[in-house]
Amino acid sequence: MLAVLLFDLEHSTAQVGPVGLNDVLSQVATRIQRQVGAMNPVGRYYDRCFVVLVETIASPAALRTLGLRIASTLRKPITVQMPHDQVIDVRLDVGVGVVHMVGHTANADAVLHEAEEMAKLARTMRSRAAIADPSTGRPVAVEDADLMTPRSNTRRTRRSGSGSGSGNAIATTARPTLKARRQAGGQMV
C-alpha cells in the first residue's frame, strides 16, 4: 500500500483557484495511476491524501522502485490551463509512504495510518519516499532501506569436508547489505 500526501495545497489554491486545484488533483491521480497500472486502484482518501493499493507487486524491492517513480513523477510541474489561455505550472510538495503488507491478516486501518506516517516523514527526505526498514522498523528513505529478505540475505556455499560424513557440508554465510557496503566506502566487507 502507498499513501501520497500533498502538502501546502493552500499555495496551489492561491496560484490556480479552487477550479484549477481540482484540475491539479485530477492530474495527480492520473500520474499515480500511470505508474501503478490499471489493475491497482488509486483513490483520494481525503483532500490531501491519495491511497494506492498495489496488489500486483509482491516484492518489497519492487515497491521501493514504485515509490521512487511516483515521488519523481509528482515532483514534476503540473500544467493547469486557466481562463484567457493562461497556463500556470504548479509544483507540489509531496511525500510518498510505502508499506509492504505481509499476509492477509494486516489491519487495513493500521496499514493506512502507517503509510500516511511514512508519507509525512518522506517530506524531509531527498527522494520524498519512505518505507520502514525491515531490519530496524524505522522509517528510512526508500533508497536506503535494506529490503533483502532473510532467505536472500544468506547464500549457500559448498565446501569440501575432511571429517566423517558426506564431505559436502553446506555453510551459510551472510552477504553484506547495500547499507553495510556504503558505510564501508563501497568496499566489500
mmCIF file of N, CA and C in Angstrom, residues 62-185:
data_model
loop_
_atom_site.group_PDB
_atom_site.id
_atom_site.type_symbol
_atom_site.label_atom_id
_atom_site.label_comp_id
_atom_site.label_asym_id
_atom_site.label_seq_id
_atom_site.Cartn_x
_atom_site.Cartn_y
_atom_site.Cartn_z
ATOM 1 N N ALA A 62 10.471 -4.096 -5.401
ATOM 2 C CA ALA A 62 9.679 -3.509 -6.492
ATOM 3 C C ALA A 62 8.809 -2.370 -5.967
ATOM 4 N N LEU A 63 8.312 -2.506 -4.745
ATOM 5 C CA LEU A 63 7.539 -1.407 -4.144
ATOM 6 C C LEU A 63 8.424 -0.189 -3.919
ATOM 7 N N ARG A 64 9.672 -0.428 -3.544
ATOM 8 C CA ARG A 64 10.612 0.684 -3.360
ATOM 9 C C ARG A 64 10.754 1.449 -4.660
ATOM 10 N N THR A 65 10.963 0.733 -5.753
ATOM 11 C CA THR A 65 11.106 1.369 -7.061
ATOM 12 C C THR A 65 9.850 2.139 -7.426
ATOM 13 N N LEU A 66 8.706 1.533 -7.170
ATOM 14 C CA LEU A 66 7.438 2.192 -7.465
ATOM 15 C C LEU A 66 7.290 3.483 -6.656
ATOM 16 N N GLY A 67 7.637 3.437 -5.374
ATOM 17 C CA GLY A 67 7.576 4.642 -4.540
ATOM 18 C C GLY A 67 8.440 5.763 -5.083
ATOM 19 N N LEU A 68 9.646 5.405 -5.539
ATOM 20 C CA LEU A 68 10.543 6.407 -6.130
ATOM 21 C C LEU A 68 9.969 6.989 -7.415
ATOM 22 N N ARG A 69 9.394 6.113 -8.250
ATOM 23 C CA ARG A 69 8.818 6.586 -9.521
ATOM 24 C C ARG A 69 7.648 7.534 -9.274
ATOM 25 N N ILE A 70 6.792 7.207 -8.320
ATOM 26 C CA ILE A 70 5.639 8.067 -8.028
ATOM 27 C C ILE A 70 6.113 9.408 -7.492
ATOM 28 N N ALA A 71 7.047 9.383 -6.551
ATOM 29 C CA ALA A 71 7.557 10.648 -5.999
ATOM 30 C C ALA A 71 8.193 11.492 -7.089
ATOM 31 N N SER A 72 8.941 10.860 -7.976
ATOM 32 C CA SER A 72 9.604 11.585 -9.054
ATOM 33 C C SER A 72 8.607 12.219 -10.010
ATOM 34 N N THR A 73 7.600 11.457 -10.415
ATOM 35 C CA THR A 73 6.628 11.999 -11.384
ATOM 36 C C THR A 73 5.782 13.112 -10.776
ATOM 37 N N LEU A 74 5.522 13.052 -9.472
ATOM 38 C CA LEU A 74 4.700 14.103 -8.850
ATOM 39 C C LEU A 74 5.486 15.366 -8.538
ATOM 40 N N ARG A 75 6.800 15.283 -8.551
ATOM 41 C CA ARG A 75 7.609 16.476 -8.311
ATOM 42 C C ARG A 75 7.802 17.296 -9.580
ATOM 43 N N LYS A 76 7.418 16.730 -10.718
ATOM 44 C CA LYS A 76 7.481 17.488 -11.970
ATOM 45 C C LYS A 76 6.314 18.467 -12.011
ATOM 46 N N PRO A 77 6.479 19.604 -12.685
ATOM 47 C CA PRO A 77 5.398 20.599 -12.730
ATOM 48 C C PRO A 77 4.126 20.041 -13.353
ATOM 49 N N ILE A 78 3.001 20.476 -12.808
ATOM 50 C CA ILE A 78 1.686 20.136 -13.341
ATOM 51 C C ILE A 78 1.155 21.381 -14.031
ATOM 52 N N THR A 79 0.823 21.252 -15.296
ATOM 53 C CA THR A 79 0.358 22.385 -16.081
ATOM 54 C C THR A 79 -1.153 22.506 -15.964
ATOM 55 N N VAL A 80 -1.598 23.714 -15.606
ATOM 56 C CA VAL A 80 -3.026 23.990 -15.461
ATOM 57 C C VAL A 80 -3.417 25.059 -16.478
ATOM 58 N N GLN A 81 -4.434 24.751 -17.271
ATOM 59 C CA GLN A 81 -4.953 25.703 -18.254
ATOM 60 C C GLN A 81 -5.958 26.613 -17.543
ATOM 61 N N MET A 82 -5.672 27.903 -17.530
ATOM 62 C CA MET A 82 -6.522 28.889 -16.870
ATOM 63 C C MET A 82 -7.351 29.631 -17.927
ATOM 64 N N PRO A 83 -8.339 30.393 -17.483
ATOM 65 C CA PRO A 83 -9.113 31.199 -18.442
ATOM 66 C C PRO A 83 -8.211 32.177 -19.207
ATOM 67 N N HIS A 84 -8.662 32.582 -20.340
ATOM 68 C CA HIS A 84 -7.957 33.543 -21.204
ATOM 69 C C HIS A 84 -6.621 32.977 -21.693
ATOM 70 N N ASP A 85 -6.578 31.677 -21.935
ATOM 71 C CA ASP A 85 -5.401 30.997 -22.473
ATOM 72 C C ASP A 85 -4.145 31.155 -21.616
ATOM 73 N N GLN A 86 -4.332 31.389 -20.340
ATOM 74 C CA GLN A 86 -3.198 31.481 -19.423
ATOM 75 C C GLN A 86 -2.840 30.068 -18.948
ATOM 76 N N VAL A 87 -1.546 29.774 -18.905
ATOM 77 C CA VAL A 87 -1.057 28.470 -18.454
ATOM 78 C C VAL A 87 -0.179 28.688 -17.224
ATOM 79 N N ILE A 88 -0.454 27.911 -16.186
ATOM 80 C CA ILE A 88 0.330 28.012 -14.951
ATOM 81 C C ILE A 88 0.892 26.635 -14.626
ATOM 82 N N ASP A 89 2.192 26.598 -14.307
ATOM 83 C CA ASP A 89 2.827 25.366 -13.853
ATOM 84 C C ASP A 89 2.836 25.349 -12.329
ATOM 85 N N VAL A 90 2.322 24.279 -11.772
ATOM 86 C CA VAL A 90 2.236 24.125 -10.316
ATOM 87 C C VAL A 90 3.206 23.034 -9.891
ATOM 88 N N ARG A 91 4.021 23.328 -8.906
ATOM 89 C CA ARG A 91 4.914 22.329 -8.312
ATOM 90 C C ARG A 91 4.366 21.962 -6.940
ATOM 91 N N LEU A 92 4.212 20.673 -6.727
ATOM 92 C CA LEU A 92 3.647 20.193 -5.473
ATOM 93 C C LEU A 92 4.739 19.743 -4.510
ATOM 94 N N ASP A 93 4.459 19.910 -3.231
ATOM 95 C CA ASP A 93 5.299 19.385 -2.169
ATOM 96 C C ASP A 93 4.656 18.065 -1.758
ATOM 97 N N VAL A 94 5.310 16.945 -2.055
ATOM 98 C CA VAL A 94 4.702 15.626 -1.851
ATOM 99 C C VAL A 94 5.554 14.760 -0.931
ATOM 100 N N GLY A 95 4.902 13.745 -0.390
ATOM 101 C CA GLY A 95 5.569 12.690 0.355
ATOM 102 C C GLY A 95 4.885 11.384 0.007
ATOM 103 N N VAL A 96 5.663 10.349 -0.235
ATOM 104 C CA VAL A 96 5.114 9.040 -0.576
ATOM 105 C C VAL A 96 5.518 8.050 0.518
ATOM 106 N N GLY A 97 4.526 7.443 1.134
ATOM 107 C CA GLY A 97 4.775 6.425 2.155
ATOM 108 C C GLY A 97 4.494 5.049 1.583
ATOM 109 N N VAL A 98 5.432 4.139 1.746
ATOM 110 C CA VAL A 98 5.310 2.785 1.199
ATOM 111 C C VAL A 98 5.245 1.797 2.360
ATOM 112 N N VAL A 99 4.229 0.943 2.344
ATOM 113 C CA VAL A 99 4.093 -0.096 3.367
ATOM 114 C C VAL A 99 3.888 -1.427 2.656
ATOM 115 N N HIS A 100 4.731 -2.376 3.013
ATOM 116 C CA HIS A 100 4.597 -3.720 2.441
ATOM 117 C C HIS A 100 3.725 -4.548 3.377
ATOM 118 N N MET A 101 2.541 -4.895 2.899
ATOM 119 C CA MET A 101 1.607 -5.695 3.691
ATOM 120 C C MET A 101 1.986 -7.166 3.533
ATOM 121 N N VAL A 102 2.241 -7.812 4.651
ATOM 122 C CA VAL A 102 2.599 -9.227 4.624
ATOM 123 C C VAL A 102 1.403 -10.028 5.119
ATOM 124 N N GLY A 103 0.906 -10.899 4.280
ATOM 125 C CA GLY A 103 -0.232 -11.728 4.664
ATOM 126 C C GLY A 103 -1.536 -10.967 4.585
ATOM 127 N N HIS A 104 -2.608 -11.662 4.805
ATOM 128 C CA HIS A 104 -3.926 -11.049 4.718
ATOM 129 C C HIS A 104 -4.481 -10.680 6.082
ATOM 130 N N THR A 105 -3.688 -10.820 7.135
ATOM 131 C CA THR A 105 -4.179 -10.544 8.473
ATOM 132 C C THR A 105 -3.930 -9.105 8.900
ATOM 133 N N ALA A 106 -3.300 -8.320 8.061
ATOM 134 C CA ALA A 106 -2.992 -6.943 8.421
ATOM 135 C C ALA A 106 -4.271 -6.117 8.531
ATOM 136 N N ASN A 107 -4.350 -5.309 9.570
ATOM 137 C CA ASN A 107 -5.470 -4.414 9.779
ATOM 138 C C ASN A 107 -5.340 -3.252 8.792
ATOM 139 N N ALA A 108 -6.336 -3.080 7.950
ATOM 140 C CA ALA A 108 -6.282 -2.058 6.893
ATOM 141 C C ALA A 108 -6.104 -0.657 7.461
ATOM 142 N N ASP A 109 -6.793 -0.336 8.554
ATOM 143 C CA ASP A 109 -6.651 0.997 9.154
ATOM 144 C C ASP A 109 -5.230 1.231 9.662
ATOM 145 N N ALA A 110 -4.645 0.215 10.284
ATOM 146 C CA ALA A 110 -3.282 0.354 10.794
ATOM 147 C C ALA A 110 -2.288 0.522 9.654
ATOM 148 N N VAL A 111 -2.483 -0.225 8.583
ATOM 149 C CA VAL A 111 -1.583 -0.120 7.421
ATOM 150 C C VAL A 111 -1.713 1.262 6.780
ATOM 151 N N LEU A 112 -2.932 1.746 6.641
ATOM 152 C CA LEU A 112 -3.153 3.067 6.071
ATOM 153 C C LEU A 112 -2.512 4.147 6.933
ATOM 154 N N HIS A 113 -2.679 4.039 8.247
ATOM 155 C CA HIS A 113 -2.075 5.004 9.162
ATOM 156 C C HIS A 113 -0.545 4.981 9.038
ATOM 157 N N GLU A 114 0.028 3.775 8.961
ATOM 158 C CA GLU A 114 1.477 3.653 8.815
ATOM 159 C C GLU A 114 1.948 4.278 7.499
ATOM 160 N N ALA A 115 1.202 4.056 6.422
ATOM 161 C CA ALA A 115 1.565 4.638 5.125
ATOM 162 C C ALA A 115 1.515 6.162 5.176
ATOM 163 N N GLU A 116 0.506 6.703 5.851
ATOM 164 C CA GLU A 116 0.415 8.164 5.987
ATOM 165 C C GLU A 116 1.584 8.716 6.798
ATOM 166 N N GLU A 117 1.945 8.031 7.878
ATOM 167 C CA GLU A 117 3.072 8.483 8.698
ATOM 168 C C GLU A 117 4.366 8.444 7.896
ATOM 169 N N MET A 118 4.533 7.404 7.092
ATOM 170 C CA MET A 118 5.715 7.317 6.226
ATOM 171 C C MET A 118 5.734 8.487 5.238
ATOM 172 N N ALA A 119 4.577 8.822 4.686
ATOM 173 C CA ALA A 119 4.494 9.920 3.721
ATOM 174 C C ALA A 119 4.841 11.255 4.386
ATOM 175 N N LYS A 120 4.402 11.445 5.622
ATOM 176 C CA LYS A 120 4.748 12.684 6.342
ATOM 177 C C LYS A 120 6.249 12.790 6.537
ATOM 178 N N LEU A 121 6.867 11.675 6.931
ATOM 179 C CA LEU A 121 8.317 11.673 7.133
ATOM 180 C C LEU A 121 9.073 11.804 5.819
ATOM 181 N N ALA A 122 8.492 11.295 4.744
ATOM 182 C CA ALA A 122 9.153 11.350 3.435
ATOM 183 C C ALA A 122 9.360 12.786 2.973
ATOM 184 N N ARG A 123 8.547 13.692 3.457
ATOM 185 C CA ARG A 123 8.664 15.104 3.050
ATOM 186 C C ARG A 123 10.054 15.650 3.370
ATOM 187 N N THR A 124 10.695 15.113 4.399
ATOM 188 C CA THR A 124 12.010 15.599 4.807
ATOM 189 C C THR A 124 13.146 14.870 4.103
ATOM 190 N N MET A 125 12.818 13.886 3.276
ATOM 191 C CA MET A 125 13.843 13.071 2.624
ATOM 192 C C MET A 125 14.061 13.539 1.190
ATOM 193 N N ARG A 126 15.263 13.364 0.710
ATOM 194 C CA ARG A 126 15.623 13.838 -0.623
ATOM 195 C C ARG A 126 14.738 13.230 -1.702
ATOM 196 N N SER A 127 14.468 11.942 -1.598
ATOM 197 C CA SER A 127 13.680 11.260 -2.634
ATOM 198 C C SER A 127 12.181 11.485 -2.476
ATOM 199 N N ARG A 128 11.746 11.951 -1.311
ATOM 200 C CA ARG A 128 10.327 12.169 -0.978
ATOM 201 C C ARG A 128 9.546 10.862 -0.889
ATOM 202 N N ALA A 129 10.233 9.744 -0.638
ATOM 203 C CA ALA A 129 9.562 8.455 -0.479
ATOM 204 C C ALA A 129 10.195 7.719 0.691
ATOM 205 N N ALA A 130 9.357 7.158 1.573
ATOM 206 C CA ALA A 130 9.846 6.489 2.776
ATOM 207 C C ALA A 130 9.194 5.119 2.938
ATOM 208 N N ILE A 131 9.929 4.234 3.596
ATOM 209 C CA ILE A 131 9.467 2.883 3.901
ATOM 210 C C ILE A 131 10.082 2.486 5.244
ATOM 211 N N ALA A 132 9.455 1.551 5.939
ATOM 212 C CA ALA A 132 10.035 1.041 7.177
ATOM 213 C C ALA A 132 11.131 0.046 6.818
ATOM 214 N N ASP A 133 12.320 0.272 7.344
ATOM 215 C CA ASP A 133 13.419 -0.661 7.115
ATOM 216 C C ASP A 133 13.107 -1.953 7.867
ATOM 217 N N PRO A 134 13.043 -3.086 7.165
ATOM 218 C CA PRO A 134 12.667 -4.340 7.821
ATOM 219 C C PRO A 134 13.599 -4.749 8.958
ATOM 220 N N SER A 135 14.856 -4.382 8.879
ATOM 221 C CA SER A 135 15.798 -4.797 9.910
ATOM 222 C C SER A 135 15.673 -3.975 11.190
ATOM 223 N N THR A 136 15.244 -2.723 11.079
ATOM 224 C CA THR A 136 15.151 -1.864 12.268
ATOM 225 C C THR A 136 13.729 -1.427 12.577
ATOM 226 N N GLY A 137 12.853 -1.462 11.569
ATOM 227 C CA GLY A 137 11.489 -0.970 11.753
ATOM 228 C C GLY A 137 11.370 0.532 11.668
ATOM 229 N N ARG A 138 12.487 1.207 11.513
ATOM 230 C CA ARG A 138 12.487 2.676 11.461
ATOM 231 C C ARG A 138 12.219 3.167 10.050
ATOM 232 N N PRO A 139 11.535 4.304 9.937
ATOM 233 C CA PRO A 139 11.313 4.886 8.605
ATOM 234 C C PRO A 139 12.627 5.387 8.020
ATOM 235 N N VAL A 140 12.854 5.029 6.770
ATOM 236 C CA VAL A 140 14.048 5.479 6.054
ATOM 237 C C VAL A 140 13.641 5.841 4.637
ATOM 238 N N ALA A 141 14.483 6.616 3.988
ATOM 239 C CA ALA A 141 14.258 6.888 2.567
ATOM 240 C C ALA A 141 14.290 5.555 1.842
ATOM 241 N N VAL A 142 13.400 5.373 0.869
ATOM 242 C CA VAL A 142 13.293 4.066 0.224
ATOM 243 C C VAL A 142 14.610 3.604 -0.391
ATOM 244 N N GLU A 143 15.418 4.534 -0.861
ATOM 245 C CA GLU A 143 16.678 4.130 -1.477
ATOM 246 C C GLU A 143 17.693 3.639 -0.448
ATOM 247 N N ASP A 144 17.468 3.899 0.841
ATOM 248 C CA ASP A 144 18.384 3.458 1.890
ATOM 249 C C ASP A 144 17.902 2.212 2.622
ATOM 250 N N ALA A 145 16.708 1.739 2.310
ATOM 251 C CA ALA A 145 16.148 0.593 3.033
ATOM 252 C C ALA A 145 16.846 -0.699 2.632
ATOM 253 N N ASP A 146 17.112 -1.532 3.618
ATOM 254 C CA ASP A 146 17.672 -2.858 3.372
ATOM 255 C C ASP A 146 16.495 -3.811 3.212
ATOM 256 N N LEU A 147 16.117 -4.082 1.970
ATOM 257 C CA LEU A 147 14.919 -4.864 1.698
ATOM 258 C C LEU A 147 15.211 -6.314 1.353
ATOM 259 N N MET A 148 16.386 -6.759 1.671
ATOM 260 C CA MET A 148 16.706 -8.160 1.388
ATOM 261 C C MET A 148 15.930 -9.035 2.359
ATOM 262 N N THR A 149 15.280 -10.038 1.846
ATOM 263 C CA THR A 149 14.553 -10.957 2.709
ATOM 264 C C THR A 149 15.552 -11.833 3.442
ATOM 265 N N PRO A 150 15.176 -12.388 4.597
ATOM 266 C CA PRO A 150 16.120 -13.233 5.319
ATOM 267 C C PRO A 150 16.674 -14.367 4.448
ATOM 268 N N ARG A 151 15.869 -14.910 3.565
ATOM 269 C CA ARG A 151 16.334 -16.005 2.710
ATOM 270 C C ARG A 151 17.377 -15.515 1.709
ATOM 271 N N SER A 152 17.170 -14.327 1.140
ATOM 272 C CA SER A 152 18.125 -13.833 0.151
ATOM 273 C C SER A 152 19.309 -13.136 0.811
ATOM 274 N N ASN A 153 19.252 -12.937 2.122
ATOM 275 C CA ASN A 153 20.353 -12.303 2.820
ATOM 276 C C ASN A 153 21.477 -13.298 3.102
ATOM 277 N N THR A 154 21.247 -14.554 2.828
ATOM 278 C CA THR A 154 22.290 -15.555 3.026
ATOM 279 C C THR A 154 22.514 -16.286 1.723
ATOM 280 N N ARG A 155 23.689 -16.781 1.564
ATOM 281 C CA ARG A 155 23.955 -17.585 0.381
ATOM 282 C C ARG A 155 24.562 -18.907 0.841
ATOM 283 N N ARG A 156 24.295 -19.919 0.098
ATOM 284 C CA ARG A 156 24.805 -21.234 0.447
ATOM 285 C C ARG A 156 26.035 -21.500 -0.392
ATOM 286 N N THR A 157 27.067 -21.967 0.269
ATOM 287 C CA THR A 157 28.278 -22.332 -0.451
ATOM 288 C C THR A 157 28.643 -23.765 -0.102
ATOM 289 N N ARG A 158 29.146 -24.476 -1.068
ATOM 290 C CA ARG A 158 29.598 -25.851 -0.831
ATOM 291 C C ARG A 158 31.090 -25.811 -0.553
ATOM 292 N N ARG A 159 31.478 -26.609 0.410
ATOM 293 C CA ARG A 159 32.901 -26.745 0.678
ATOM 294 C C ARG A 159 33.192 -28.201 1.010
ATOM 295 N N SER A 160 34.346 -28.592 0.714
ATOM 296 C CA SER A 160 34.737 -29.978 0.976
ATOM 297 C C SER A 160 35.058 -30.141 2.442
ATOM 298 N N GLY A 161 34.627 -31.234 2.996
ATOM 299 C CA GLY A 161 34.937 -31.524 4.393
ATOM 300 C C GLY A 161 35.836 -32.733 4.457
ATOM 301 N N SER A 162 36.721 -32.769 5.440
ATOM 302 C CA SER A 162 37.643 -33.893 5.533
ATOM 303 C C SER A 162 37.258 -34.851 6.648
ATOM 304 N N GLY A 163 36.227 -34.501 7.417
ATOM 305 C CA GLY A 163 35.836 -35.371 8.516
ATOM 306 C C GLY A 163 34.862 -36.413 8.044
ATOM 307 N N SER A 164 34.243 -37.086 9.015
ATOM 308 C CA SER A 164 33.264 -38.101 8.649
ATOM 309 C C SER A 164 32.028 -37.432 8.084
ATOM 310 N N GLY A 165 31.297 -38.123 7.298
ATOM 311 C CA GLY A 165 30.110 -37.565 6.665
ATOM 312 C C GLY A 165 30.284 -37.577 5.171
ATOM 313 N N SER A 166 29.461 -36.852 4.516
ATOM 314 C CA SER A 166 29.451 -36.906 3.059
ATOM 315 C C SER A 166 30.591 -36.142 2.409
ATOM 316 N N GLY A 167 31.208 -35.242 3.134
ATOM 317 C CA GLY A 167 32.271 -34.454 2.539
ATOM 318 C C GLY A 167 31.758 -33.224 1.820
ATOM 319 N N ASN A 168 30.450 -33.012 1.821
ATOM 320 C CA ASN A 168 29.869 -31.833 1.181
ATOM 321 C C ASN A 168 29.032 -31.065 2.186
ATOM 322 N N ALA A 169 29.668 -30.416 3.110
ATOM 323 C CA ALA A 169 28.953 -29.633 4.114
ATOM 324 C C ALA A 169 28.425 -28.360 3.475
ATOM 325 N N ILE A 170 27.292 -27.918 3.935
ATOM 326 C CA ILE A 170 26.706 -26.674 3.445
ATOM 327 C C ILE A 170 26.970 -25.601 4.497
ATOM 328 N N ALA A 171 27.628 -24.548 4.113
ATOM 329 C CA ALA A 171 27.885 -23.434 5.019
ATOM 330 C C ALA A 171 27.057 -22.248 4.558
ATOM 331 N N THR A 172 26.488 -21.553 5.495
ATOM 332 C CA THR A 172 25.698 -20.367 5.175
ATOM 333 C C THR A 172 26.475 -19.155 5.637
ATOM 334 N N THR A 173 26.700 -18.228 4.729
ATOM 335 C CA THR A 173 27.413 -17.008 5.074
ATOM 336 C C THR A 173 26.560 -15.818 4.726
ATOM 337 N N ALA A 174 26.608 -14.817 5.549
ATOM 338 C CA ALA A 174 25.802 -13.616 5.315
ATOM 339 C C ALA A 174 26.486 -12.738 4.278
ATOM 340 N N ARG A 175 25.696 -12.222 3.345
ATOM 341 C CA ARG A 175 26.195 -11.263 2.366
ATOM 342 C C ARG A 175 26.086 -9.883 2.961
ATOM 343 N N PRO A 176 27.025 -9.020 2.687
ATOM 344 C CA PRO A 176 26.904 -7.657 3.191
ATOM 345 C C PRO A 176 25.741 -6.939 2.508
ATOM 346 N N THR A 177 25.033 -6.157 3.272
ATOM 347 C CA THR A 177 23.916 -5.403 2.720
ATOM 348 C C THR A 177 24.435 -4.180 1.984
ATOM 349 N N LEU A 178 23.555 -3.571 1.191
ATOM 350 C CA LEU A 178 23.908 -2.353 0.471
ATOM 351 C C LEU A 178 24.318 -1.275 1.460
ATOM 352 N N LYS A 179 23.598 -1.184 2.568
ATOM 353 C CA LYS A 179 23.896 -0.182 3.591
ATOM 354 C C LYS A 179 25.291 -0.418 4.177
ATOM 355 N N ALA A 180 25.633 -1.681 4.464
ATOM 356 C CA ALA A 180 26.942 -2.004 5.015
ATOM 357 C C ALA A 180 28.048 -1.669 4.011
ATOM 358 N N ARG A 181 27.799 -1.947 2.730
ATOM 359 C CA ARG A 181 28.806 -1.621 1.714
ATOM 360 C C ARG A 181 29.008 -0.120 1.613
ATOM 361 N N ARG A 182 27.912 0.648 1.697
ATOM 362 C CA ARG A 182 28.053 2.114 1.661
ATOM 363 C C ARG A 182 28.855 2.623 2.830
ATOM 364 N N GLN A 183 28.588 2.069 4.029
ATOM 365 C CA GLN A 183 29.294 2.522 5.217
ATOM 366 C C GLN A 183 30.771 2.146 5.158
ATOM 367 N N ALA A 184 31.098 1.088 4.440
ATOM 368 C CA ALA A 184 32.485 0.655 4.295
ATOM 369 C C ALA A 184 33.172 1.357 3.122
ATOM 370 N N GLY A 185 32.508 2.358 2.563
ATOM 371 C CA GLY A 185 33.091 3.110 1.461
ATOM 372 C C GLY A 185 33.091 2.361 0.155
#
